[in-house]
């Protein structure tokens, strides 16, 4: 059973660290791949204006807010284009919504959520997105009941790569950093989790696997090949 198998792996992990009592998920790009659709839509929109949007430039806003790079205003602020920003935003969001109708929960995520719940682990969500955005998808995916806490852009002063979201999630779940695993997909998210002291697992998506990551985390290319026991075992040094 998942709980007994997880206990075996947890014992191994606990030899050097605290026993894992919680798992905290990023949302965008980790639970459902919203990020590939966003980049596709913005890249196509920019191209219609004769501007190439590189992944390196776009990546500045992945897993964080739009402070370093705002794709909605970049054509105006950096290319001095005369366009209706509100109409541009509406067009982008409409096209993204169309593409997201084709997206489903990422492979392996639902199984991991179910096994973590069966094993008695606390489950949190730490996302730089707004709560209204999160609610829209967790309801559609039918996964709301899995999460014991929701930490979003609405609940903190600083979003990722600042560790505040993870620090807040740890406090709400009542566990210490070495008792929790963070599930991430992006460099900014991984930086936040590591800065908060969590065991960090990165499962990159189509977009983020092309980006450079710092060290300190464990990378899994295909979460579908892992159950909870194997995930815990992979973190054993």
CSV table of C-alpha atoms in Angstrom, one decimal:
chain,number,residue,atom,x,y,z
A,1,UNK,CA,0.0,0.0,0.0
A,2,UNK,CA,1.1,3.6,-0.6
A,3,UNK,CA,1.3,4.5,3.1
A,4,UNK,CA,3.4,1.6,4.1
A,5,UNK,CA,5.7,1.9,1.1
A,6,UNK,CA,6.1,5.6,1.7
A,7,UNK,CA,6.9,4.9,5.3
A,8,UNK,CA,9.9,2.7,4.3
A,9,UNK,CA,11.3,5.4,2.0
A,10,UNK,CA,10.5,8.1,4.7
A,11,UNK,CA,12.6,6.1,7.2
A,12,UNK,CA,15.5,6.2,4.8
A,13,UNK,CA,15.2,9.9,4.2
A,14,UNK,CA,14.8,10.5,7.9
A,15,UNK,CA,18.3,9.1,8.6
A,16,UNK,CA,19.8,12.5,7.8
A,17,UNK,CA,16.7,14.7,7.7
A,18,UNK,CA,13.4,15.1,9.4
A,19,UNK,CA,10.7,12.6,8.3
A,20,UNK,CA,8.6,14.0,5.5
A,21,UNK,CA,5.3,15.2,6.7
A,22,UNK,CA,4.1,17.4,3.9
A,23,UNK,CA,4.3,18.0,0.2
A,24,UNK,CA,3.8,21.5,-1.2
A,25,UNK,CA,3.0,22.0,-4.9
A,26,UNK,CA,3.6,24.9,-7.2
A,27,UNK,CA,0.6,25.3,-9.6
A,28,UNK,CA,1.3,26.9,-13.0
A,29,UNK,CA,3.5,24.5,-15.0
A,30,UNK,CA,3.6,21.9,-12.2
A,31,UNK,CA,0.1,20.7,-11.7
A,32,UNK,CA,-1.2,21.9,-15.1
A,33,UNK,CA,1.0,23.3,-17.9
A,34,UNK,CA,-0.4,26.8,-18.3
A,35,UNK,CA,3.0,28.1,-19.2
A,36,UNK,CA,3.5,26.5,-22.6
A,37,UNK,CA,0.2,28.0,-23.7
A,38,UNK,CA,1.1,31.4,-22.4
A,39,UNK,CA,4.4,31.5,-24.3
A,40,UNK,CA,2.8,30.2,-27.5
A,41,UNK,CA,0.2,32.9,-27.4
A,42,UNK,CA,2.5,35.8,-26.6
A,43,UNK,CA,5.1,34.6,-29.1
A,44,UNK,CA,2.5,34.4,-31.9
A,45,UNK,CA,1.1,37.8,-30.9
A,46,UNK,CA,4.5,39.5,-30.9
A,47,UNK,CA,5.3,37.9,-34.3
A,48,UNK,CA,2.2,39.6,-35.7
A,49,UNK,CA,3.8,42.9,-34.8
A,50,UNK,CA,7.1,41.9,-36.3
A,51,UNK,CA,8.8,41.2,-32.9
A,52,UNK,CA,10.5,38.0,-31.9
A,53,UNK,CA,9.9,37.0,-28.3
A,54,UNK,CA,12.7,34.7,-27.1
A,55,UNK,CA,12.2,32.2,-24.4
A,56,UNK,CA,15.1,33.7,-22.5
A,57,UNK,CA,13.2,37.0,-22.3
A,58,UNK,CA,9.8,35.5,-21.6
A,59,UNK,CA,11.3,33.2,-18.9
A,60,UNK,CA,11.8,36.3,-16.7
A,61,UNK,CA,8.1,36.2,-15.7
A,62,UNK,CA,7.8,32.4,-15.2
A,63,UNK,CA,7.0,31.4,-11.7
A,64,UNK,CA,6.9,35.0,-10.4
A,65,UNK,CA,5.1,38.2,-11.0
A,66,UNK,CA,5.5,40.6,-14.0
A,67,UNK,CA,8.0,43.0,-12.4
A,68,UNK,CA,11.1,42.0,-14.3
A,69,UNK,CA,9.2,41.4,-17.6
A,70,UNK,CA,5.6,42.3,-18.3
A,71,UNK,CA,4.6,40.6,-21.6
A,72,UNK,CA,1.4,42.7,-21.8
A,73,UNK,CA,3.2,46.0,-21.9
A,74,UNK,CA,6.6,45.2,-23.4
A,75,UNK,CA,5.6,46.1,-27.0
A,76,UNK,CA,4.7,49.6,-25.7
A,77,UNK,CA,7.4,50.2,-23.2
A,78,UNK,CA,10.3,48.7,-25.1
A,79,UNK,CA,9.2,48.9,-28.8
A,80,UNK,CA,7.2,52.1,-28.5
A,81,UNK,CA,4.3,50.6,-30.4
A,82,UNK,CA,0.9,52.3,-30.5
A,83,UNK,CA,-1.5,49.6,-29.5
A,84,UNK,CA,-4.6,49.3,-27.3
A,85,UNK,CA,-3.2,47.6,-24.2
A,86,UNK,CA,-6.6,46.5,-22.9
A,87,UNK,CA,-7.6,45.0,-26.3
A,88,UNK,CA,-4.2,43.3,-26.5
A,89,UNK,CA,-4.6,41.8,-23.0
A,90,UNK,CA,-8.1,40.7,-23.8
A,91,UNK,CA,-7.0,39.0,-27.0
A,92,UNK,CA,-4.1,37.3,-25.3
A,93,UNK,CA,-6.2,35.9,-22.5
A,94,UNK,CA,-9.0,34.8,-24.8
A,95,UNK,CA,-6.5,32.8,-27.0
A,96,UNK,CA,-4.9,31.3,-23.9
A,97,UNK,CA,-8.3,30.2,-22.6
A,98,UNK,CA,-8.9,28.4,-25.9
A,99,UNK,CA,-5.6,26.6,-25.7
A,100,UNK,CA,-6.1,25.6,-22.0
A,101,UNK,CA,-9.3,23.8,-23.0
A,102,UNK,CA,-6.9,21.2,-24.4
A,103,UNK,CA,-4.8,20.9,-21.3
A,104,UNK,CA,-5.2,18.3,-18.5
A,105,UNK,CA,-3.5,17.7,-15.2
A,106,UNK,CA,0.2,16.8,-15.8
A,107,UNK,CA,1.1,13.1,-15.9
A,108,UNK,CA,1.8,11.6,-12.4
A,109,UNK,CA,0.4,14.6,-10.4
A,110,UNK,CA,-3.0,13.0,-9.6
A,111,UNK,CA,-1.4,9.7,-8.5
A,112,UNK,CA,1.0,11.6,-6.3
A,113,UNK,CA,-1.8,13.6,-4.7
A,114,UNK,CA,-3.8,10.5,-4.0
A,115,UNK,CA,-0.8,8.6,-2.5
A,116,UNK,CA,0.2,11.6,-0.4
A,117,UNK,CA,-3.3,11.8,1.0
A,118,UNK,CA,-3.4,8.1,1.7
A,119,UNK,CA,-0.1,8.2,3.4
A,120,UNK,CA,-1.3,11.0,5.8
A,121,UNK,CA,0.9,13.7,4.4
A,122,UNK,CA,-0.2,17.3,4.6
A,123,UNK,CA,-0.6,18.9,1.2
A,124,UNK,CA,-0.2,22.5,0.4
A,125,UNK,CA,-0.2,24.8,-2.6
A,126,UNK,CA,2.3,27.7,-3.0
A,127,UNK,CA,1.7,29.7,-6.2
A,128,UNK,CA,2.7,33.2,-7.4
A,129,UNK,CA,-0.7,33.3,-9.2
A,130,UNK,CA,-3.8,34.8,-7.7
A,131,UNK,CA,-6.3,32.7,-5.7
A,132,UNK,CA,-9.0,33.4,-8.3
A,133,UNK,CA,-6.8,32.0,-11.0
A,134,UNK,CA,-6.1,28.9,-8.9
A,135,UNK,CA,-9.7,28.3,-8.0
A,136,UNK,CA,-10.7,28.3,-11.7
A,137,UNK,CA,-8.5,25.3,-12.4
A,138,UNK,CA,-8.6,23.3,-9.2
A,139,UNK,CA,-12.3,23.1,-9.5
A,140,UNK,CA,-12.1,22.2,-13.2
A,141,UNK,CA,-9.6,19.5,-12.4
A,142,UNK,CA,-11.5,18.2,-9.4
A,143,UNK,CA,-8.5,18.4,-7.0
A,144,UNK,CA,-9.6,21.1,-4.5
A,145,UNK,CA,-10.1,18.6,-1.6
A,146,UNK,CA,-6.5,17.5,-1.7
A,147,UNK,CA,-5.0,20.7,-0.4
A,148,UNK,CA,-4.8,21.7,3.3
A,149,UNK,CA,-3.7,25.2,2.5
A,150,UNK,CA,-3.6,27.7,-0.4
A,151,UNK,CA,-0.8,30.2,-0.4
A,152,UNK,CA,-1.0,32.6,-3.4
A,153,UNK,CA,0.0,36.1,-4.6
A,154,UNK,CA,-3.0,37.4,-2.5
A,155,UNK,CA,-1.6,36.1,0.8
A,156,UNK,CA,2.1,37.3,0.7
A,157,UNK,CA,4.0,40.5,0.1
A,158,UNK,CA,6.6,38.9,-2.1
A,159,UNK,CA,6.2,36.1,-4.6
A,160,UNK,CA,8.8,33.7,-6.0
A,161,UNK,CA,11.8,33.6,-6.3
A,162,UNK,CA,11.3,35.1,-2.8
A,163,UNK,CA,10.8,32.2,-0.3
A,164,UNK,CA,7.8,33.8,1.4
A,165,UNK,CA,5.2,31.6,-0.2
A,166,UNK,CA,6.9,28.5,1.0
A,167,UNK,CA,7.6,29.9,4.5
A,168,UNK,CA,3.9,30.7,4.8
A,169,UNK,CA,2.9,27.3,3.6
A,170,UNK,CA,5.1,25.6,6.1
A,171,UNK,CA,3.6,27.7,8.9
A,172,UNK,CA,0.1,26.9,7.8
A,173,UNK,CA,0.8,23.2,7.6
A,174,UNK,CA,2.6,23.2,10.9
A,175,UNK,CA,5.8,21.5,9.6
A,176,UNK,CA,9.5,22.5,9.4
A,177,UNK,CA,11.3,22.9,6.1
A,178,UNK,CA,13.2,19.7,6.4
A,179,UNK,CA,9.9,17.9,6.8
A,180,UNK,CA,8.5,19.0,3.5
A,181,UNK,CA,9.0,18.5,-0.2
A,182,UNK,CA,8.4,21.2,-2.8
A,183,UNK,CA,7.2,20.2,-6.3
A,184,UNK,CA,8.3,22.8,-8.8
A,185,UNK,CA,8.8,23.2,-12.5
A,186,UNK,CA,10.7,26.6,-13.0
A,187,UNK,CA,14.0,28.1,-12.0
A,188,UNK,CA,12.3,30.9,-10.0
A,189,UNK,CA,10.1,28.3,-8.2
A,190,UNK,CA,13.1,26.1,-7.4
A,191,UNK,CA,15.0,29.1,-6.0
A,192,UNK,CA,12.2,30.0,-3.7
A,193,UNK,CA,11.8,26.4,-2.4
A,194,UNK,CA,15.5,26.0,-1.8
A,195,UNK,CA,15.8,29.3,-0.1
A,196,UNK,CA,13.0,28.2,2.3
A,197,UNK,CA,15.0,25.1,3.0
A,198,UNK,CA,12.7,22.4,1.5
A,199,UNK,CA,13.6,19.2,-0.2
A,200,UNK,CA,13.0,20.3,-3.8
A,201,UNK,CA,11.9,18.2,-6.8
A,202,UNK,CA,11.7,19.8,-10.2
A,203,UNK,CA,9.5,18.3,-12.9
A,204,UNK,CA,10.1,20.7,-15.9
A,205,UNK,CA,7.5,21.1,-18.6
A,206,UNK,CA,7.9,21.7,-22.3
A,207,UNK,CA,9.0,25.3,-21.7
A,208,UNK,CA,11.0,25.2,-18.5
A,209,UNK,CA,13.1,22.2,-19.5
A,210,UNK,CA,14.8,24.5,-21.9
A,211,UNK,CA,15.8,26.9,-19.2
A,212,UNK,CA,19.0,26.9,-17.0
A,213,UNK,CA,18.5,25.8,-13.4
A,214,UNK,CA,20.8,26.3,-10.4
A,215,UNK,CA,21.8,23.4,-8.3
A,216,UNK,CA,20.4,21.9,-5.0
A,217,UNK,CA,17.2,20.3,-6.3
A,218,UNK,CA,16.4,16.9,-7.7
A,219,UNK,CA,15.1,16.7,-11.3
A,220,UNK,CA,12.6,14.2,-12.6
A,221,UNK,CA,11.9,14.2,-16.3
A,222,UNK,CA,8.8,12.0,-16.1
A,223,UNK,CA,6.8,12.0,-12.8
A,224,UNK,CA,4.5,9.3,-14.2
A,225,UNK,CA,7.4,6.8,-13.6
A,226,UNK,CA,7.4,7.6,-9.9
A,227,UNK,CA,5.1,6.7,-7.0
A,228,UNK,CA,5.4,8.4,-3.6
A,229,UNK,CA,7.9,5.8,-2.3
A,230,UNK,CA,10.2,6.2,-5.2
A,231,UNK,CA,9.9,10.0,-5.0
A,232,UNK,CA,11.0,9.9,-1.3
A,233,UNK,CA,13.7,7.4,-2.1
A,234,UNK,CA,15.1,9.7,-4.9
A,235,UNK,CA,15.8,12.4,-2.3
A,236,UNK,CA,18.0,10.1,-0.2
A,237,UNK,CA,21.6,11.3,-0.7
